[in-house]
mmCIF file of C-alpha atoms in Angstrom:
data_model
loop_
_atom_site.group_PDB
_atom_site.id
_atom_site.type_symbol
_atom_site.label_atom_id
_atom_site.label_comp_id
_atom_site.label_asym_id
_atom_site.label_seq_id
_atom_site.Cartn_x
_atom_site.Cartn_y
_atom_site.Cartn_z
ATOM 1 C CA MET M 1 -47.501 54.607 13.655
ATOM 2 C CA ALA M 2 -44.790 52.624 11.834
ATOM 3 C CA PRO M 3 -42.408 54.561 9.561
ATOM 4 C CA ALA M 4 -43.398 54.633 5.886
ATOM 5 C CA ASP M 5 -40.312 52.610 4.958
ATOM 6 C CA ALA M 6 -40.792 49.994 7.696
ATOM 7 C CA ALA M 7 -40.710 46.373 6.573
ATOM 8 C CA PRO M 8 -44.168 44.800 6.278
ATOM 9 C CA LEU M 9 -45.255 42.648 9.201
ATOM 10 C CA LEU M 10 -46.246 39.921 6.750
ATOM 11 C CA VAL M 11 -44.976 38.964 3.299
ATOM 12 C CA ILE M 12 -47.516 37.173 1.133
ATOM 13 C CA ASP M 13 -46.792 35.406 -2.136
ATOM 14 C CA ARG M 14 -48.114 32.603 -4.367
ATOM 15 C CA PRO M 15 -45.300 30.030 -4.736
ATOM 16 C CA GLU M 16 -47.462 27.347 -6.359
ATOM 17 C CA GLN M 17 -50.774 27.265 -8.194
ATOM 18 C CA GLY M 18 -53.570 27.251 -5.644
ATOM 19 C CA VAL M 19 -51.169 27.920 -2.760
ATOM 20 C CA ALA M 20 -50.708 31.163 -0.831
ATOM 21 C CA ARG M 21 -47.778 31.668 1.539
ATOM 22 C CA ILE M 22 -47.788 34.033 4.516
ATOM 23 C CA CYS M 23 -44.411 34.815 6.072
ATOM 24 C CA LEU M 24 -44.187 36.365 9.544
ATOM 25 C CA ASN M 25 -41.707 39.171 9.003
ATOM 26 C CA ARG M 26 -40.447 40.476 12.346
ATOM 27 C CA PRO M 27 -37.196 38.480 12.584
ATOM 28 C CA ASP M 28 -35.454 41.118 14.717
ATOM 29 C CA ALA M 29 -38.277 40.799 17.252
ATOM 30 C CA ARG M 30 -38.298 36.993 17.058
ATOM 31 C CA ASN M 31 -41.600 37.288 15.183
ATOM 32 C CA ALA M 32 -43.330 38.265 18.410
ATOM 33 C CA LEU M 33 -47.086 38.564 18.058
ATOM 34 C CA SER M 34 -47.636 42.264 18.611
ATOM 35 C CA LEU M 35 -51.209 43.513 18.394
ATOM 36 C CA ALA M 36 -50.468 44.832 14.901
ATOM 37 C CA MET M 37 -49.031 41.451 13.842
ATOM 38 C CA ILE M 38 -52.056 39.627 15.243
ATOM 39 C CA GLU M 39 -54.464 41.912 13.404
ATOM 40 C CA ALA M 40 -52.485 41.663 10.165
ATOM 41 C CA LEU M 41 -52.406 37.867 10.313
ATOM 42 C CA HIS M 42 -56.136 37.723 11.053
ATOM 43 C CA ALA M 43 -56.858 39.937 8.045
ATOM 44 C CA ALA M 44 -54.564 37.923 5.763
ATOM 45 C CA ILE M 45 -56.112 34.593 6.745
ATOM 46 C CA THR M 46 -59.616 35.981 6.229
ATOM 47 C CA GLU M 47 -58.806 37.520 2.848
ATOM 48 C CA LEU M 48 -56.934 34.514 1.467
ATOM 49 C CA GLY M 49 -59.594 32.153 2.775
ATOM 50 C CA ALA M 50 -62.162 34.007 0.673
ATOM 51 C CA GLU M 51 -60.146 33.887 -2.565
ATOM 52 C CA ASP M 52 -61.333 31.287 -5.087
ATOM 53 C CA ASP M 53 -57.843 30.710 -6.489
ATOM 54 C CA VAL M 54 -56.396 29.827 -3.077
ATOM 55 C CA ALA M 55 -56.829 26.197 -2.037
ATOM 56 C CA ALA M 56 -54.322 26.031 0.815
ATOM 57 C CA ILE M 57 -52.232 28.435 2.893
ATOM 58 C CA VAL M 58 -48.684 27.881 4.136
ATOM 59 C CA LEU M 59 -47.481 29.879 7.146
ATOM 60 C CA THR M 60 -43.733 30.469 7.435
ATOM 61 C CA ALA M 61 -41.492 32.880 9.342
ATOM 62 C CA ALA M 62 -38.391 34.925 8.579
ATOM 63 C CA GLY M 63 -35.345 34.413 10.768
ATOM 64 C CA LYS M 64 -34.315 31.746 13.259
ATOM 65 C CA VAL M 65 -37.459 31.876 15.420
ATOM 66 C CA PHE M 66 -40.893 30.947 14.107
ATOM 67 C CA SER M 67 -42.556 33.023 16.815
ATOM 68 C CA SER M 68 -41.663 33.790 20.411
ATOM 69 C CA GLY M 69 -45.286 34.432 21.323
ATOM 70 C CA HIS M 70 -46.835 37.627 22.597
ATOM 71 C CA ASP M 71 -44.732 40.791 22.405
ATOM 72 C CA LEU M 72 -43.772 41.111 26.072
ATOM 73 C CA LYS M 73 -42.078 44.473 25.526
ATOM 74 C CA GLU M 74 -45.273 45.902 24.029
ATOM 75 C CA LEU M 75 -47.394 44.460 26.821
ATOM 76 C CA THR M 76 -45.049 45.730 29.526
ATOM 77 C CA ALA M 77 -44.998 49.237 28.041
ATOM 78 C CA HIS M 78 -48.753 49.460 28.621
ATOM 79 C CA ARG M 79 -48.329 48.966 32.373
ATOM 80 C CA ALA M 80 -47.723 52.709 32.338
ATOM 81 C CA ASP M 81 -51.320 53.271 31.181
ATOM 82 C CA ALA M 82 -53.803 54.756 33.642
ATOM 83 C CA ASP M 83 -55.450 51.335 34.079
ATOM 84 C CA LYS M 84 -52.037 49.602 34.405
ATOM 85 C CA GLY M 85 -52.543 47.923 31.038
ATOM 86 C CA LEU M 86 -55.877 46.234 31.666
ATOM 87 C CA ALA M 87 -57.586 47.526 28.524
ATOM 88 C CA PHE M 88 -54.617 46.805 26.261
ATOM 89 C CA PHE M 89 -54.059 43.341 27.730
ATOM 90 C CA THR M 90 -57.744 42.545 27.193
ATOM 91 C CA ARG M 91 -57.678 43.864 23.641
ATOM 92 C CA THR M 92 -54.534 41.895 22.776
ATOM 93 C CA MET M 93 -55.668 38.569 24.249
ATOM 94 C CA THR M 94 -59.109 38.900 22.652
ATOM 95 C CA ALA M 95 -57.601 39.785 19.273
ATOM 96 C CA CYS M 96 -55.234 36.808 19.486
ATOM 97 C CA ALA M 97 -58.063 34.416 20.385
ATOM 98 C CA ASP M 98 -60.098 35.777 17.471
ATOM 99 C CA MET M 99 -57.148 35.328 15.090
ATOM 100 C CA MET M 100 -56.575 31.726 16.183
ATOM 101 C CA GLN M 101 -60.266 30.978 15.703
ATOM 102 C CA ALA M 102 -60.108 32.579 12.244
ATOM 103 C CA ILE M 103 -57.475 29.996 11.278
ATOM 104 C CA VAL M 104 -59.770 27.177 12.391
ATOM 105 C CA ALA M 105 -62.754 28.802 10.656
ATOM 106 C CA CYS M 106 -60.809 29.478 7.448
ATOM 107 C CA PRO M 107 -62.303 27.328 4.670
ATOM 108 C CA LYS M 108 -58.801 26.603 3.354
ATOM 109 C CA PRO M 109 -56.318 24.341 5.212
ATOM 110 C CA VAL M 110 -53.520 26.275 6.906
ATOM 111 C CA ILE M 111 -50.125 24.539 7.128
ATOM 112 C CA ALA M 112 -47.366 25.754 9.452
ATOM 113 C CA ALA M 113 -43.801 25.388 8.148
ATOM 114 C CA VAL M 114 -41.697 25.711 11.295
ATOM 115 C CA GLU M 115 -37.989 26.186 10.741
ATOM 116 C CA GLY M 116 -37.184 27.599 14.180
ATOM 117 C CA THR M 117 -38.403 27.698 17.756
ATOM 118 C CA ALA M 118 -42.079 28.297 18.515
ATOM 119 C CA THR M 119 -42.859 29.327 22.064
ATOM 120 C CA ALA M 120 -45.932 30.394 24.045
ATOM 121 C CA ALA M 121 -48.458 31.959 21.624
ATOM 122 C CA GLY M 122 -46.071 30.968 18.824
ATOM 123 C CA CYS M 123 -46.518 27.339 19.873
ATOM 124 C CA GLN M 124 -50.247 28.047 20.071
ATOM 125 C CA LEU M 125 -50.135 29.281 16.476
ATOM 126 C CA VAL M 126 -48.521 26.035 15.310
ATOM 127 C CA ALA M 127 -51.035 23.959 17.271
ATOM 128 C CA THR M 128 -53.902 25.965 15.791
ATOM 129 C CA CYS M 129 -52.855 25.365 12.173
ATOM 130 C CA ASP M 130 -54.484 22.366 10.528
ATOM 131 C CA LEU M 131 -51.151 20.748 9.672
ATOM 132 C CA ALA M 132 -47.531 21.434 10.597
ATOM 133 C CA ILE M 133 -44.129 20.468 9.227
ATOM 134 C CA ALA M 134 -41.146 21.219 11.468
ATOM 135 C CA ALA M 135 -37.398 21.236 11.097
ATOM 136 C CA GLU M 136 -35.630 18.574 13.122
ATOM 137 C CA SER M 137 -33.797 21.419 14.846
ATOM 138 C CA ALA M 138 -37.021 23.214 15.825
ATOM 139 C CA HIS M 139 -38.276 23.281 19.411
ATOM 140 C CA PHE M 140 -41.625 24.009 21.031
ATOM 141 C CA CYS M 141 -42.612 25.150 24.486
ATOM 142 C CA THR M 142 -45.172 26.974 26.599
ATOM 143 C CA PRO M 143 -42.793 28.725 29.043
ATOM 144 C CA GLY M 144 -45.181 31.196 30.651
ATOM 145 C CA VAL M 145 -44.963 29.365 33.976
ATOM 146 C CA ASN M 146 -41.291 30.379 34.143
ATOM 147 C CA ILE M 147 -42.149 34.091 34.175
ATOM 148 C CA GLY M 148 -45.289 34.028 36.313
ATOM 149 C CA LEU M 149 -47.730 34.049 33.378
ATOM 150 C CA PHE M 150 -49.318 30.655 32.779
ATOM 151 C CA CYS M 151 -49.861 29.945 29.069
ATOM 152 C CA SER M 152 -53.633 29.760 29.448
ATOM 153 C CA THR M 153 -54.591 30.713 25.897
ATOM 154 C CA PRO M 154 -51.894 28.541 24.263
ATOM 155 C CA MET M 155 -53.282 25.765 26.468
ATOM 156 C CA VAL M 156 -56.546 25.807 24.492
ATOM 157 C CA ALA M 157 -54.878 24.839 21.207
ATOM 158 C CA LEU M 158 -52.299 22.602 22.880
ATOM 159 C CA THR M 159 -54.887 20.444 24.658
ATOM 160 C CA ARG M 160 -56.715 19.935 21.374
ATOM 161 C CA ASN M 161 -53.576 18.479 19.774
ATOM 162 C CA VAL M 162 -51.725 16.432 22.370
ATOM 163 C CA ALA M 163 -52.744 14.131 25.201
ATOM 164 C CA ARG M 164 -53.643 15.865 28.462
ATOM 165 C CA LYS M 165 -50.711 14.696 30.543
ATOM 166 C CA ARG M 166 -48.267 15.698 27.807
ATOM 167 C CA ALA M 167 -49.940 19.088 27.508
ATOM 168 C CA MET M 168 -49.745 19.513 31.289
ATOM 169 C CA GLN M 169 -46.077 18.586 31.212
ATOM 170 C CA MET M 170 -45.376 21.342 28.695
ATOM 171 C CA LEU M 171 -47.535 23.863 30.551
ATOM 172 C CA LEU M 172 -46.234 23.135 34.048
ATOM 173 C CA THR M 173 -42.533 22.788 33.227
ATOM 174 C CA GLY M 174 -42.076 25.227 30.355
ATOM 175 C CA GLU M 175 -39.478 22.845 28.956
ATOM 176 C CA LEU M 176 -38.420 22.863 25.308
ATOM 177 C CA ILE M 177 -39.760 19.938 23.289
ATOM 178 C CA PRO M 178 -37.647 18.922 20.253
ATOM 179 C CA ALA M 179 -39.386 18.504 16.907
ATOM 180 C CA ALA M 180 -39.130 14.704 16.873
ATOM 181 C CA GLN M 181 -40.894 14.572 20.229
ATOM 182 C CA ALA M 182 -43.455 17.142 19.053
ATOM 183 C CA ALA M 183 -44.199 14.878 16.089
ATOM 184 C CA ASP M 184 -44.489 11.836 18.359
ATOM 185 C CA TRP M 185 -46.886 13.751 20.617
ATOM 186 C CA GLY M 186 -49.018 14.995 17.703
ATOM 187 C CA LEU M 187 -48.172 18.689 17.930
ATOM 188 C CA VAL M 188 -46.717 18.570 14.393
ATOM 189 C CA ASN M 189 -47.200 16.089 11.574
ATOM 190 C CA LYS M 190 -43.581 15.532 10.665
ATOM 191 C CA ALA M 191 -40.016 16.547 11.524
ATOM 192 C CA VAL M 192 -37.676 16.891 8.541
ATOM 193 C CA ALA M 193 -34.299 18.399 7.654
ATOM 194 C CA ALA M 194 -34.342 22.201 7.896
ATOM 195 C CA GLU M 195 -33.900 22.673 4.176
ATOM 196 C CA ASP M 196 -36.908 20.434 3.494
ATOM 197 C CA VAL M 197 -39.447 22.199 5.743
ATOM 198 C CA VAL M 198 -40.853 24.706 3.271
ATOM 199 C CA PRO M 199 -40.672 22.354 0.253
ATOM 200 C CA GLU M 200 -42.508 19.656 2.259
ATOM 201 C CA ALA M 201 -45.153 22.129 3.395
ATOM 202 C CA LEU M 202 -45.612 23.454 -0.143
ATOM 203 C CA ALA M 203 -45.831 19.915 -1.530
ATOM 204 C CA LEU M 204 -48.504 19.096 1.037
ATOM 205 C CA ALA M 205 -50.402 22.275 0.148
ATOM 206 C CA THR M 206 -50.128 21.475 -3.565
ATOM 207 C CA GLN M 207 -51.426 17.960 -2.970
ATOM 208 C CA ILE M 208 -54.454 19.385 -1.124
ATOM 209 C CA ALA M 209 -54.958 21.984 -3.878
ATOM 210 C CA GLN M 210 -55.585 19.153 -6.336
ATOM 211 C CA LYS M 211 -58.676 18.010 -4.425
ATOM 212 C CA SER M 212 -62.189 19.361 -4.798
ATOM 213 C CA PRO M 213 -62.182 22.746 -3.035
ATOM 214 C CA LEU M 214 -65.766 22.212 -1.923
ATOM 215 C CA THR M 215 -64.959 18.837 -0.410
ATOM 216 C CA VAL M 216 -61.940 20.176 1.469
ATOM 217 C CA THR M 217 -63.975 23.066 2.859
ATOM 218 C CA ILE M 218 -66.787 20.747 3.934
ATOM 219 C CA GLY M 219 -64.307 18.358 5.496
ATOM 220 C CA LYS M 220 -62.339 20.942 7.464
ATOM 221 C CA SER M 221 -65.491 22.521 8.881
ATOM 222 C CA ALA M 222 -66.971 19.156 9.813
ATOM 223 C CA PHE M 223 -63.733 17.962 11.410
ATOM 224 C CA TYR M 224 -63.664 20.757 13.984
ATOM 225 C CA ALA M 225 -67.414 20.744 14.542
ATOM 226 C CA GLN M 226 -67.706 17.027 15.329
ATOM 227 C CA ALA M 227 -64.648 17.092 17.584
ATOM 228 C CA GLU M 228 -66.601 19.130 20.138
ATOM 229 C CA MET M 229 -69.665 16.819 20.120
ATOM 230 C CA SER M 230 -70.650 13.662 21.939
ATOM 231 C CA LEU M 231 -70.197 10.432 19.969
ATOM 232 C CA LYS M 232 -73.928 10.179 19.192
ATOM 233 C CA ASP M 233 -74.227 13.820 18.141
ATOM 234 C CA ALA M 234 -71.044 13.582 16.098
ATOM 235 C CA TYR M 235 -72.326 10.628 14.094
ATOM 236 C CA GLU M 236 -75.705 12.265 13.508
ATOM 237 C CA TYR M 237 -74.009 15.482 12.380
ATOM 238 C CA ALA M 238 -71.456 13.684 10.188
ATOM 239 C CA ALA M 239 -74.187 11.624 8.528
ATOM 240 C CA ARG M 240 -76.019 14.832 7.560
ATOM 241 C CA VAL M 241 -72.776 16.278 6.219
ATOM 242 C CA MET M 242 -72.162 13.135 4.153
ATOM 243 C CA VAL M 243 -75.648 13.291 2.655
ATOM 244 C CA ASP M 244 -75.268 16.970 1.776
ATOM 245 C CA ASN M 245 -71.821 16.245 0.339
ATOM 246 C CA MET M 246 -73.220 13.396 -1.765
ATOM 247 C CA MET M 247 -75.680 15.832 -3.345
ATOM 248 C CA ALA M 248 -72.857 18.099 -4.538
ATOM 249 C CA ARG M 249 -71.779 18.083 -8.160
ATOM 250 C CA ASP M 250 -68.127 17.421 -7.197
ATOM 251 C CA ALA M 251 -69.062 14.246 -5.321
ATOM 252 C CA GLU M 252 -71.060 12.999 -8.318
ATOM 253 C CA GLU M 253 -68.131 13.859 -10.598
ATOM 254 C CA GLY M 254 -65.513 12.358 -8.298
ATOM 255 C CA ILE M 255 -67.329 9.079 -7.844
ATOM 256 C CA GLY M 256 -68.084 8.916 -11.556
ATOM 257 C CA ALA M 257 -64.446 9.571 -12.389
ATOM 258 C CA PHE M 258 -63.304 6.877 -9.960
ATOM 259 C CA LEU M 259 -65.692 4.318 -11.399
ATOM 260 C CA GLY M 260 -64.824 5.374 -14.939
ATOM 261 C CA LYS M 261 -61.102 5.325 -14.212
ATOM 262 C CA ARG M 262 -60.520 8.907 -15.318
ATOM 263 C CA LYS M 263 -59.309 12.139 -13.726
ATOM 264 C CA PRO M 264 -62.099 14.180 -12.120
ATOM 265 C CA GLU M 265 -62.831 17.736 -13.172
ATOM 266 C CA TRP M 266 -63.672 19.745 -10.086
ATOM 267 C CA LYS M 267 -66.101 22.641 -10.262
ATOM 268 C CA GLY M 268 -66.232 23.535 -6.589
ATOM 269 C CA CYS M 269 -69.960 23.014 -6.307
#
């Protein structure tokens, strides 16, 4: 159990109206994703995603490293367990997969603001977020191959963001990819000066927060759902979503406001 005066694993605040910020707060451990950190982040995403006054979430990190991935010291310590760590390794990898899926399932967009290096499961975390702004000095990699542990779970998010051969290059070489290249490859949306990362991410979150919350939720859910379908199934599904969306009060209001050249008043229904 952590000491009573230990720093919180996450720091959560509300920097802008409609925007919640989660800060990974293990800078001395390079924001490694310990089991406790994974569980805390999962809980925070779930709770904030359910709050009506939160329209978007920005994920930041304290220190020079966004996240170094799984806590290798914690994992290695459990090799001393009777089962050589099998149960703990299974619990950790399952919890991490569940947390990543919670980000995708969160009804609010999650934006990564990456000011430092993101490696292994830390790179996976960035790839899992809906949007990402990175410092020009930031780097990304999936270096598991260098230590005999292929980045199989980070691979899932990585291959859903970048082209296959580029993903394989990262996975097979473990090489560091600079932010400009990560932006070119589609791993992040934009590379900016370090001092602009958080402001850019917050501005993006604030821009999203001005949209109909219902429409954003519908859109995010539909985006990930159709991406896994065949072209025919995707169009059939998306057409149903559009019809349902058209029946919503916010769509009627938004279209009416556009035609009437006035600002819409969203009700979230």
